[in-house]
Each structure stands twice: as structure tokens, then as C-alpha cells.
């Protein structure tokens, strides 16, 4: 089963004996990924002149080309220079420009790496790079330095070092698997990795960051879902940047994941001439929510090598957030963040809603421009919190509530319960006893 004529044509050209029945086989898709300029021209009928070809070859020598036939089929070849799918997949000579401010590792992930493969930046969580391969090499990738390097696929032995670090670092309660793309590992490897991490008692949650539902949705197989289901709670964050990437195939992949019980989020990157428009982002957010995906982050494009043509001013992100906050449901909008160059982590940004402030009033504005005041409480006990909690009046028993309570004969049988007899209500004998006690007391 194939969705459209364009896919049929690509499949026919890839294989003499039309590969229609293999189109949805993710391994077939990977085997036939488009890695050369010639293959791209042949399969799309898009032709470049000699000068441009030379530039493109230089670009692909530095940052390799790899596009799945599925993602290739989404390119609008009649308007490819303006096409968001083409721009994310194909690239151009602009990538060879490196500005002074651009770095190969702008987020200093290597510097915050206690062992190979682990980035430990925030107190309670780590990023675990479990693969350096991706189904497609996105031209805007912040980890261009890593992806596409075929000599750097971590072995089980290398991954064990990361697992050991997590096991020895008891403050880590959240592990984010990233890469490359973790779903590029085999089913067996994913199963092994998740089971090893899940055995670590202090790890409460595992997250997977993946672009697979966008560029290779057929990888989300029933078998993969049955493996992932064993390791709840498992959160999955995907990476859609434009509404055009939401197709019947990607919807099917998202539905499988959502039906599998995995909370889904989406991280978009704000990219010049791809999605730097309030209408595009709002439509994307609405489509995501319809497919049970929560828009999670909208990233300011990082200062990675060769990305200057993708970068927008921060003001563009603020403008987009202005068009979302209040204009659509809170759960349908992402948080706009800048990942601090040098490794400071994500910094959330939004338009200003506080216009002024005094000791007893805050002047605020809403999305329509209504200006309002919020009066501060005058009976608030302005205590200085020194984080010494011994004398605090707040309830600091943070254990989960105990809903279980033994009832009936169960109470008598339980070793945990001191009850020695059960007496029916209004029992006359006990009533008499009570009366006598009252009499005695009042006497
Ligand atoms: S899928 Fe992610 S890590 Fe891989 S190339 Fe794309 S942006 Fe980079």
C-alpha cells in the first residue's frame, strides 16, 4: 500500500521491479536512502547547473546528505527552492559559511560530559547519546559534528560506560536518550538498553528524543511498540517543524505511539524561511495536538557551524509566542527557549506581560492589550525562606498519600493493625457500659 503517485514513481525508479510492497519497510527505506547528488537528481527530476553541483558536492563532503525516500516524496519539486521539506533535507553552499560566533559544539555538550556519550548538565537528569546515526541528516542539526560519522556508532561496551555512570550517580532521576536517533538502533539493542536503564533504582523516568515519526514513520512498528511498553513511564519527544511534515504515515506512527500509552511532545526549531511565521507555527501546533502531541519547545536555532542562514532574530520567536499566548489553548503552545551558548541550558523567553509593579499592585496586560491590575495580598506572611525547613509550618511530608486502609475482619487479621475486636454500632451492652462510665464520671 502506497499513498500517492509521487511515492510510486520514486519506488519504481529505485527498483526495476517496483518496490511498492517494500515502501513501508523501514529497512528498505534506509537501504535506499538518497546519499548522492546524482541519486537526488535522478529520483526527483530536479536538476542543478554545474556551478551549483560543485558547491553542493563541497557541502556534502563536509556535511553528508542522507534523505529517506519517504521524506524525499514530500518535496514539492515544482517549488523546491521555497519548499520547507527540501530546505531541511537538502541544504546548500551556505552551510560552508562559518561565522565567528558559530561553533561545532555550541552547547558545550562535550565539556559537560563526564564519560563518553553522557552530557550531565542539569542536576537531576542526563542526556545519553546512544547513536550518532539518523534516518535523515537534517541540515539544521545542532549536532552536525556528530551525526553522519560512521566511525562513531557506540558499541554495547561503550553504552555500558554511560549506564554505569547513571547507576553511580544517584541524583539522576531522568534519562533522555538522544543521538543521533535512538530509534536507529535495532529492536534488540533498544530492548537491552531500556532494560539496563530501568533496572537502576533511582531512575524514575526515561525519555526518547527522535525524529523518526517525521522522516521514517514506518520505523514505528508494532514490535517496537511492544518493546517500549515494557519500560513505562517512557516519554517520547519528536521533532516536527512544519505542518507539511504531518502526513497519513506520520499520523499513523503518532497514533501507534499514543495508543501505546507514551506521552508525546514535540520540539520544533525556529528556522528562517522554513517556519518563521506565526501562521505556520500555530497551524503546526494545532495539527500536533489533534494527533495527541503536546507542543513542548520552540527552539531558537543554535549557534552551530554552518547554520547562519537558518537563524532568525530572537524577536521573531517572541512575535510568534505573542500570536499564540491567549490566542490558542495553553496546552497547544510550546515554550520558546534559547539553549545558552557555552552550555548554560535552556532559557525560556516570552513577551512581557508585566507592565509595572509596586509593593501592593502589579500592572499586567493580556493578549488583547487589556491593561489590568492585580492587587497583592496584604495579609501574606512575608517570611524569609532560608531553606532551613525545621521550623516551617508547611506540610513537608512529601510521601505519597496512603489510600489503603484495612476494613472488617481484615483489620483483625492484619499484623499492622492494633484493633482487637469489632463491635456493631448501637450495641446495647457497650451502650450500657458507656452510660455507666458517664454516670461514674458525673457522679
Ligand atoms: S534527526 Fe535530530 S540529531 Fe538527527 S540530523 Fe536531524 S536534527 Fe540532527
Coordinates of N, CA, C and O and ligand atoms in Angstrom, one line a residue, residues 134 136-138 140-141 147 179-181 211 239, ligand 1:
X134 N 21.2 9.0 12.0 CA 19.8 9.4 11.9 C 19.3 8.9 10.6 O 20.0 8.6 9.7
X136 N 17.6 10.6 8.6 CA 17.9 11.7 7.7 C 18.9 12.7 8.4 O 18.8 12.9 9.6
X137 N 19.8 13.3 7.6 CA 20.7 14.3 8.2 C 20.1 15.6 8.0 O 20.1 16.2 6.9
X138 N 19.4 16.2 9.0 CA 18.8 17.5 8.9 C 19.8 18.5 8.7 O 20.8 18.6 9.4
X140 N 19.7 21.5 9.6 CA 19.8 22.5 10.6 C 20.3 21.8 11.9 O 20.2 22.4 13.0
X141 N 20.8 20.6 11.8 CA 21.1 19.8 13.0 C 22.2 20.6 13.9 O 23.2 21.0 13.4
X147 N 26.6 13.6 13.9 CA 25.8 12.8 13.1 C 26.4 12.6 11.7 O 27.1 13.5 11.2
X179 N 20.7 11.4 20.3 CA 21.8 10.9 19.4 C 22.3 12.0 18.6 O 22.6 13.1 19.1
X180 N 22.3 11.8 17.3 CA 21.6 10.8 16.5 C 20.2 10.4 17.0 O 19.6 11.1 17.8
X181 N 19.7 9.4 16.4 CA 18.3 9.0 16.7 C 18.3 7.6 17.4 O 18.7 6.6 16.8
X211 N 13.5 11.9 15.7 CA 12.8 12.5 14.5 C 12.2 11.4 13.6 O 11.7 11.7 12.5
X239 N 10.0 15.7 16.5 CA 10.7 17.0 16.0 C 10.0 17.4 14.7 O 10.6 17.2 13.6
Ligands
LIG1 S1 17.3 13.8 13.5 FE1 18.0 15.2 15.0 S2 20.1 14.6 15.5 FE2 19.5 13.6 13.6 S3 20.2 15.0 12.0 FE3 18.1 15.5 12.4 S4 18.2 17.1 14.0 FE4 20.2 16.1 13.9

